[in-house]
Amino acid sequence: MPARALLLLPIALGLATPTLAQTAQDMEAWTPTATALRANAAGISLPQTVGGLSLTKSGEASNGGRAVDNYAQYLSQDGAVQATFYVYMPTYADASLAAYMTDKAIMERFGAKTRRTAYQSAPVDGLPQRAIRAVYDDAADGALTTAAGFVHAGRWIVKIRVTGPTDQRDAVLAGLDAMLANLQVDNPAGLQATAPARFGACPAA
């Protein structure tokens, strides 16, 4: 794997940190089971090993241990593909808005060579159009492929970022798709249908 790609991976995965919410009871952010990791407050789970990626770390960024801004990090066996699984409660939950803001940040940060090659709705937990799936090729002057998924479940947003070197594009996409396919929620009725936001140009004054 090129040294340049290794250096850029933490930057890619650190984009668009979720906004902290102000209300939630203090509690442990995550509960591990024999095979899965569960965000307790949200009632959302993901396998500890999924799509060729394995859990390496989990925690929260919430002030006062509120468990409303949680993350889990996954790695491929060779460490070349990295993923972050965020579960957070924003002031206003909207998967299409979260996807739009992340899209904007990726396109601005990774330069003119970055190509958005997928940006559409995807299924979650067997339900159609419950996620937005985005793929970006030739990021960081061609060094990286990065992909993202966004889900709105009740008051919560799930954001998945998977990034790796361009020559491991298939592994990046396999990781994202497996995470979306294996995401479990306690209340499937809370999964909101979503689609990419489309914003037209402002009319001339």
XYZ file of N, CA and C in Angstrom:
615
model
N 0.852 -1.203 0.000
C 0.000 0.000 0.000
C 0.884 1.247 0.000
N 0.650 2.231 -0.838
C 1.486 3.426 -0.885
C 1.486 4.166 0.442
N 2.670 4.700 0.822
C 2.768 5.443 2.076
C 1.836 6.641 2.084
N 1.656 7.274 0.919
C 0.762 8.453 0.827
C -0.668 8.081 1.208
N -1.114 6.915 0.736
C -2.473 6.488 1.057
C -2.624 6.233 2.540
N -1.619 5.622 3.184
C -1.678 5.384 4.624
C -1.804 6.685 5.399
N -1.055 7.701 4.976
C -1.102 8.985 5.665
C -2.448 9.666 5.509
N -3.111 9.449 4.377
C -4.368 10.135 4.105
C -5.578 9.456 4.715
N -5.471 8.186 5.107
C -6.639 7.466 5.628
C -7.252 8.121 6.867
N -6.475 8.497 7.887
C -7.104 9.123 9.053
C -7.814 10.414 8.700
N -7.273 11.183 7.753
C -7.937 12.423 7.338
C -9.270 12.105 6.685
N -9.274 11.106 5.820
C -10.500 10.750 5.105
C -11.588 10.309 6.069
N -11.226 9.508 7.061
C -12.226 8.979 7.980
C -12.681 10.005 9.008
N -11.945 11.101 9.149
C -12.291 12.095 10.151
C -13.203 13.189 9.664
N -13.703 13.108 8.440
C -14.537 14.177 7.899
C -15.874 14.267 8.603
N -16.385 15.493 8.697
C -17.775 15.737 9.089
C -18.139 15.034 10.382
N -17.419 15.331 11.466
C -17.753 14.759 12.761
C -19.162 15.166 13.152
N -20.008 14.225 13.606
C -21.387 14.548 13.915
C -21.532 15.610 14.998
N -22.590 16.398 14.905
C -22.901 17.426 15.887
C -23.394 16.788 17.171
N -22.957 17.297 18.309
C -23.390 16.750 19.586
C -24.803 17.195 19.903
N -25.625 16.248 20.355
C -26.946 16.596 20.850
C -26.834 16.991 22.316
N -27.872 17.626 22.824
C -27.808 18.147 24.176
C -28.628 17.339 25.184
N -29.403 16.353 24.718
C -30.253 15.633 25.645
C -30.137 14.138 25.446
N -29.840 13.410 26.517
C -29.868 11.951 26.570
C -29.433 11.558 27.962
N -29.919 10.449 28.452
C -29.533 9.987 29.772
C -28.119 9.456 29.720
N -27.389 9.650 30.828
C -26.047 9.113 30.901
C -26.116 7.586 30.884
N -25.298 6.966 30.047
C -25.264 5.521 29.966
C -24.040 5.103 29.169
N -23.708 3.827 29.236
C -22.614 3.317 28.447
C -22.963 3.430 26.965
N -22.001 3.850 26.166
C -22.273 4.060 24.748
C -22.508 2.745 24.014
N -21.691 1.736 24.304
C -21.729 0.488 23.540
C -21.802 -0.723 24.464
N -22.454 -1.767 23.996
C -22.423 -3.066 24.664
C -21.973 -4.118 23.660
N -20.846 -4.772 23.900
C -20.438 -5.852 22.994
C -21.145 -7.154 23.375
N -21.539 -7.913 22.366
C -22.042 -9.264 22.575
C -21.010 -10.227 22.003
N -21.354 -11.493 21.910
C -20.404 -12.466 21.384
C -20.017 -12.153 19.947
N -20.948 -11.586 19.174
C -20.681 -11.368 17.749
C -20.945 -9.952 17.268
N -21.562 -9.096 18.088
C -21.998 -7.777 17.620
C -21.597 -6.687 18.597
N -21.766 -5.443 18.142
C -21.564 -4.256 18.971
C -22.851 -3.450 18.910
N -23.398 -3.110 20.087
C -24.701 -2.454 20.144
C -24.581 -1.072 20.753
N -25.123 -0.055 20.046
C -25.241 1.294 20.608
C -26.498 1.302 21.464
N -26.326 1.347 22.756
C -27.433 1.109 23.678
C -28.571 2.112 23.542
N -28.244 3.397 23.577
C -29.290 4.413 23.568
C -30.084 4.387 22.272
N -29.414 4.094 21.178
C -30.064 4.104 19.869
C -30.745 2.790 19.524
N -30.319 1.698 20.169
C -30.855 0.397 19.811
C -30.419 -0.039 18.424
N -29.162 0.229 18.094
C -28.615 -0.073 16.763
C -27.371 -0.938 16.933
N -27.273 -2.005 16.127
C -26.174 -2.964 16.261
C -25.516 -3.238 14.918
N -24.253 -3.656 14.991
C -23.491 -4.058 13.814
C -22.576 -5.206 14.242
N -22.392 -6.216 13.389
C -21.467 -7.299 13.747
C -20.060 -6.771 14.020
N -19.350 -7.481 14.883
C -17.974 -7.084 15.174
C -17.023 -7.431 14.026
N -17.405 -8.391 13.220
C -16.665 -8.717 11.998
C -17.655 -8.699 10.846
N -17.386 -7.875 9.823
C -18.348 -7.703 8.738
C -17.625 -7.224 7.483
N -17.911 -7.860 6.350
C -17.364 -7.408 5.079
C -15.850 -7.372 5.022
N -15.196 -8.326 5.684
C -13.743 -8.344 5.686
C -13.106 -7.353 6.651
N -13.912 -6.709 7.492
C -13.433 -5.728 8.458
C -13.738 -6.207 9.868
N -12.857 -5.903 10.797
C -13.044 -6.320 12.186
C -12.952 -5.130 13.123
N -13.784 -5.154 14.157
C -13.806 -4.089 15.152
C -12.470 -3.991 15.865
N -11.948 -2.764 15.987
C -10.700 -2.545 16.716
C -10.865 -1.615 17.909
N -11.872 -0.731 17.855
C -12.016 0.256 18.921
C -13.420 0.829 18.877
N -13.964 1.160 20.054
C -15.238 1.873 20.113
C -15.196 2.865 21.256
N -15.995 3.909 21.133
C -16.018 4.926 22.179
C -17.084 5.955 21.898
N -17.000 7.073 22.603
C -17.946 8.159 22.391
C -17.239 9.489 22.505
N -17.799 10.482 21.820
C -17.257 11.828 21.870
C -18.190 12.768 22.612
N -19.207 12.220 23.279
C -20.219 13.047 23.934
C -19.689 13.688 25.203
N -20.093 14.932 25.441
C -19.750 15.595 26.692
C -20.495 14.932 27.843
N -19.777 14.640 28.910
C -20.435 14.095 30.092
C -20.912 12.668 29.946
N -20.399 11.941 28.961
C -20.801 10.554 28.798
C -22.262 10.395 28.465
N -22.787 11.233 27.582
C -24.217 11.187 27.272
C -24.586 10.095 26.273
N -23.603 9.489 25.636
C -23.833 8.394 24.691
C -24.715 8.808 23.525
N -24.550 10.047 23.060
C -25.319 10.511 21.907
C -24.422 10.816 20.701
N -23.138 10.533 20.811
C -22.193 10.778 19.727
C -21.140 9.670 19.792
N -21.439 8.534 19.174
C -20.681 7.314 19.385
C -19.992 6.867 18.101
N -18.838 6.226 18.247
C -18.106 5.762 17.077
C -17.501 4.392 17.348
N -17.319 3.634 16.274
C -16.598 2.368 16.333
C -15.718 2.279 15.104
N -14.495 1.825 15.290
C -13.531 1.754 14.197
C -13.267 0.302 13.814
N -13.193 0.063 12.498
C -12.966 -1.263 11.942
C -11.758 -1.225 11.013
N -11.068 -2.360 10.895
C -9.903 -2.478 10.015
C -9.947 -3.789 9.250
N -9.400 -3.774 8.037
C -9.157 -5.019 7.317
C -7.948 -5.708 7.946
N -7.760 -6.965 7.608
C -6.678 -7.733 8.216
C -5.315 -7.110 7.950
N -5.125 -6.555 6.752
C -3.838 -5.940 6.429
C -3.752 -4.474 6.834
N -4.827 -3.933 7.393
C -4.840 -2.549 7.847
C -4.997 -1.524 6.747
N -5.157 -1.975 5.515
C -5.222 -1.036 4.398
C -6.582 -0.377 4.265
N -7.641 -1.086 4.620
C -9.000 -0.540 4.539
C -9.483 -0.254 5.953
N -9.923 0.967 6.161
C -10.367 1.407 7.472
C -11.798 1.923 7.381
N -12.559 1.689 8.438
C -13.951 2.129 8.465
C -14.280 2.718 9.826
N -15.188 3.670 9.818
C -15.729 4.219 11.055
C -17.249 4.170 10.988
N -17.843 3.663 12.043
C -19.285 3.495 12.191
C -19.730 4.484 13.261
N -20.440 5.534 12.846
C -20.933 6.553 13.773
C -22.424 6.327 14.047
N -22.806 6.484 15.309
C -24.225 6.519 15.680
C -24.396 7.751 16.557
N -25.174 8.726 16.087
C -25.260 9.976 16.829
C -26.654 10.579 16.737
N -26.952 11.456 17.689
C -28.240 12.123 17.756
C -28.036 13.613 17.497
N -28.275 14.077 16.284
C -28.115 15.502 15.990
C -29.329 16.283 16.467
N -29.220 17.581 16.433
C -30.366 18.420 16.782
C -31.524 18.165 15.816
N -31.199 17.979 14.542
C -32.208 17.678 13.526
C -31.711 16.491 12.721
N -32.413 15.366 12.807
C -31.975 14.142 12.134
C -32.501 14.098 10.706
N -31.595 14.009 9.742
C -31.971 13.930 8.337
C -30.805 13.294 7.584
N -31.000 12.072 7.107
C -29.913 11.355 6.433
C -29.507 12.048 5.147
N -30.469 12.604 4.426
C -30.120 13.254 3.161
C -29.272 14.495 3.396
N -29.548 15.228 4.474
C -28.732 16.403 4.798
C -27.331 15.981 5.240
N -27.248 14.938 6.059
C -25.935 14.440 6.486
C -25.119 13.983 5.292
N -25.762 13.302 4.346
C -25.059 12.846 3.150
C -24.595 14.026 2.300
N -25.453 15.024 2.169
C -25.114 16.195 1.362
C -23.906 16.932 1.946
N -23.903 17.138 3.266
C -22.798 17.868 3.880
C -21.491 17.077 3.798
N -21.565 15.749 3.950
C -20.366 14.931 3.819
C -19.871 14.934 2.377
N -20.791 14.853 1.438
C -20.430 14.913 0.016
C -19.686 16.211 -0.290
N -20.209 17.297 0.200
C -19.579 18.595 -0.040
C -18.173 18.643 0.544
N -18.021 18.109 1.773
C -16.711 18.121 2.423
C -15.708 17.247 1.671
N -16.146 16.076 1.221
C -15.246 15.183 0.481
C -14.792 15.830 -0.819
N -15.740 16.365 -1.573
C -15.393 16.951 -2.869
C -14.474 18.163 -2.720
N -14.654 18.937 -1.648
C -13.802 20.097 -1.419
C -12.426 19.691 -0.911
N -12.360 18.699 -0.042
C -11.100 18.348 0.598
C -10.162 17.572 -0.318
N -10.709 16.691 -1.145
C -9.856 15.773 -1.879
C -9.540 16.206 -3.294
N -9.949 17.376 -3.685
C -9.453 17.957 -4.924
C -10.236 17.610 -6.175
N -9.822 18.255 -7.253
C -10.571 18.202 -8.507
C -10.584 16.825 -9.145
N -9.622 15.968 -8.827
C -9.596 14.634 -9.418
C -10.647 13.701 -8.811
N -11.169 14.050 -7.657
C -12.148 13.185 -6.989
C -13.420 13.079 -7.818
N -13.870 11.838 -8.036
C -15.074 11.603 -8.826
C -16.143 10.922 -7.971
N -17.315 11.489 -7.959
C -18.462 10.860 -7.292
C -19.044 9.845 -8.267
N -18.883 8.563 -7.975
C -19.290 7.523 -8.919
C -20.569 6.800 -8.508
N -21.072 7.072 -7.315
C -22.371 6.532 -6.884
C -22.941 7.463 -5.834
N -24.258 7.668 -5.897
C -24.921 8.539 -4.920
C -26.426 8.268 -5.060
N -26.907 7.239 -4.341
C -28.291 6.842 -4.500
C -28.798 6.145 -3.237
N -30.096 5.866 -3.212
C -30.698 5.156 -2.085
C -30.280 3.691 -2.101
N -30.315 3.065 -0.921
C -29.933 1.663 -0.777
C -30.784 1.038 0.339
N -30.906 -0.289 0.361
C -31.702 -0.951 1.400
C -30.947 -1.086 2.719
N -31.714 -1.217 3.804
C -31.179 -1.514 5.131
C -32.131 -2.499 5.802
N -31.579 -3.550 6.399
C -32.389 -4.505 7.149
C -33.537 -5.059 6.298
N -33.282 -5.232 5.002
C -34.284 -5.773 4.105
C -35.318 -4.785 3.612
N -35.205 -3.525 4.013
C -36.166 -2.501 3.608
C -35.547 -1.598 2.553
N -36.251 -1.356 1.450
C -35.678 -0.521 0.381
C -35.641 0.954 0.756
N -34.703 1.674 0.158
C -34.610 3.131 0.277
C -34.538 3.611 1.730
N -33.785 2.887 2.539
C -33.602 3.294 3.939
C -32.195 3.805 4.205
N -31.391 3.952 3.155
C -30.030 4.471 3.304
C -29.662 5.250 2.059
N -28.642 6.084 2.206
C -27.989 6.728 1.068
C -26.574 6.160 0.985
N -26.205 5.728 -0.207
C -24.889 5.114 -0.444
C -24.129 5.984 -1.441
N -22.922 6.391 -1.045
C -22.103 7.272 -1.882
C -20.706 6.684 -2.041
N -20.159 6.805 -3.248
C -18.823 6.294 -3.540
C -18.028 7.383 -4.255
N -16.760 7.528 -3.865
C -15.875 8.540 -4.440
C -14.569 7.883 -4.854
N -14.244 7.988 -6.140
C -13.015 7.402 -6.673
C -11.986 8.486 -6.960
N -10.737 8.053 -7.023
C -9.603 8.940 -7.338
C -9.470 10.090 -6.343
N -9.858 9.851 -5.102
C -9.680 10.874 -4.069
C -8.200 11.024 -3.745
N -7.851 12.196 -3.251
C -6.467 12.486 -2.860
C -5.502 12.215 -4.016
N -5.789 12.853 -5.163
C -4.937 12.710 -6.355
C -4.808 11.266 -6.811
N -5.900 10.511 -6.672
C -5.922 9.144 -7.155
C -5.468 8.098 -6.165
N -5.090 8.495 -4.955
C -4.546 7.541 -3.992
C -5.609 6.706 -3.291
N -6.826 7.248 -3.142
C -7.828 6.607 -2.299
C -9.172 6.432 -2.997
N -9.895 5.406 -2.559
C -11.335 5.298 -2.776
C -11.988 5.426 -1.414
N -13.006 6.252 -1.332
C -13.729 6.408 -0.073
C -15.224 6.292 -0.341
N -15.939 5.705 0.601
C -17.367 5.467 0.428
C -18.084 5.759 1.733
N -19.385 6.041 1.628
C -20.140 6.421 2.819
C -21.570 5.931 2.720
N -22.164 5.656 3.881
C -23.570 5.297 3.966
C -24.230 6.079 5.080
N -25.517 6.420 4.907
C -26.245 7.251 5.867
C -27.635 6.663 6.088
N -28.018 6.553 7.357
C -29.299 5.973 7.734
C -29.935 6.851 8.805
N -31.253 7.055 8.697
C -32.032 7.803 9.693
C -32.932 6.805 10.409
N -32.676 6.602 11.705
C -33.452 5.652 12.508
C -33.973 6.365 13.744
N -35.263 6.691 13.748
C -35.827 7.432 14.871
C -35.176 8.797 14.989
N -34.619 9.104 16.164
C -33.941 10.381 16.375
C -32.444 10.302 16.045
N -32.026 9.163 15.519
C -30.601 8.900 15.344
C -30.186 8.888 13.880
N -28.918 9.236 13.643
C -28.293 9.111 12.342
C -27.148 8.100 12.459
N -27.100 7.193 11.511
C -25.949 6.295 11.354
C -25.159 6.780 10.148
N -23.883 6.948 10.348
C -22.977 7.325 9.256
C -21.841 6.321 9.210
N -21.607 5.746 8.053
C -20.539 4.775 7.857
C -19.559 5.341 6.837
N -18.285 5.353 7.178
C -17.238 5.762 6.240
C -16.253 4.614 6.079
N -15.945 4.258 4.855
C -14.968 3.221 4.563
C -13.989 3.779 3.533
N -12.705 3.653 3.812
C -11.679 4.247 2.948
C -10.499 3.305 2.809
N -9.946 3.266 1.605
C -8.755 2.455 1.374
C -8.057 2.898 0.106
N -6.917 2.307 -0.192
C -6.179 2.668 -1.403
C -6.973 2.291 -2.652
N -6.703 2.994 -3.715
C -7.443 2.783 -4.957
C -7.372 1.337 -5.432
N -6.236 0.677 -5.229
C -6.121 -0.704 -5.706
C -6.908 -1.688 -4.846
N -7.530 -1.214 -3.764
C -8.410 -2.052 -2.962
C -9.847 -1.507 -2.982
N -10.213 -0.909 -4.092
C -11.565 -0.368 -4.240
C -12.643 -1.416 -3.950
N -12.472 -2.625 -4.475
C -13.481 -3.665 -4.268
C -13.676 -3.958 -2.789
N -12.592 -3.949 -2.025
C -12.694 -4.210 -0.594
C -13.403 -3.073 0.132
N -13.161 -1.829 -0.310
C -13.842 -0.679 0.281
C -15.351 -0.801 0.080
N -15.769 -1.094 -1.150
C -17.196 -1.191 -1.442
C -17.826 -2.397 -0.758
N -17.095 -3.505 -0.699
C -17.612 -4.678 -0.006
C -17.834 -4.389 1.475
N -16.920 -3.637 2.074
C -17.074 -3.284 3.476
C -18.291 -2.415 3.725
N -18.470 -1.371 2.905
C -19.632 -0.496 3.067
C -20.928 -1.275 2.871
N -21.004 -2.049 1.796
C -22.248 -2.748 1.489
C -22.590 -3.780 2.561
N -21.574 -4.453 3.102
C -21.826 -5.426 4.163
C -22.292 -4.737 5.441
N -21.722 -3.578 5.750
C -22.151 -2.850 6.943
C -23.617 -2.409 6.814
N -23.984 -1.890 5.669
C -25.373 -1.490 5.468
C -26.307 -2.696 5.517
N -25.895 -3.797 4.908
C -26.750 -4.977 4.851
C -26.932 -5.633 6.217
N -25.927 -5.498 7.084
C -25.971 -6.185 8.381
C -26.322 -5.270 9.541
N -26.613 -4.011 9.258
C -27.050 -3.096 10.304
C -28.391 -3.566 10.875
N -28.507 -3.621 12.187
C -29.735 -4.066 12.839
C -30.243 -2.965 13.770
N -31.556 -2.746 13.754
C -32.166 -1.773 14.650
C -33.251 -2.463 15.468
N -33.386 -2.051 16.739
C -34.407 -2.651 17.598
C -35.807 -2.389 17.078
N -35.995 -1.224 16.454
C -37.312 -0.833 15.961
C -37.236 -0.541 14.465
N -37.392 -1.553 13.614
C -37.304 -1.320 12.164
C -38.295 -0.281 11.656
N -39.413 -0.102 12.358
C -40.384 0.908 11.928
C -39.817 2.315 12.010
N -38.762 2.482 12.805
C -38.138 3.792 12.919
C -37.198 4.140 11.777
N -36.902 3.169 10.903
C -36.042 3.447 9.746
C -36.802 4.313 8.751
N -36.282 5.498 8.501
C -36.958 6.455 7.636
C -36.508 6.296 6.185
N -37.459 6.320 5.273
C -37.104 6.326 3.844
C -36.314 7.594 3.539
N -35.314 7.454 2.678
C -34.471 8.602 2.379
C -33.972 8.521 0.939
N -33.578 9.648 0.420
C -33.022 9.755 -0.925
C -32.076 10.940 -0.938
N -31.106 10.939 -1.848
C -30.173 12.063 -1.910
C -30.887 13.386 -2.115
N -30.459 14.397 -1.381
C -31.024 15.742 -1.540
C -30.542 16.347 -2.848
N -31.413 17.071 -3.492
C -31.061 17.796 -4.715
C -31.349 19.270 -4.502
N -30.320 20.073 -4.584
C -30.470 21.508 -4.360
C -30.191 22.244 -5.661
N -31.182 22.979 -6.141
C -30.993 23.757 -7.346
C -30.250 25.047 -7.062
N -29.778 25.670 -8.095
C -29.075 26.940 -7.953
C -30.062 28.023 -7.503
N -29.566 28.942 -6.696
C -30.413 30.048 -6.240
C -30.769 30.943 -7.430
N -31.992 31.419 -7.478
C -32.365 32.308 -8.598
C -31.591 33.630 -8.538
N -31.342 34.180 -9.693
C -30.618 35.438 -9.754
C -31.481 36.550 -9.173
N -30.842 37.475 -8.508
C -31.577 38.590 -7.899
C -32.121 39.520 -8.966
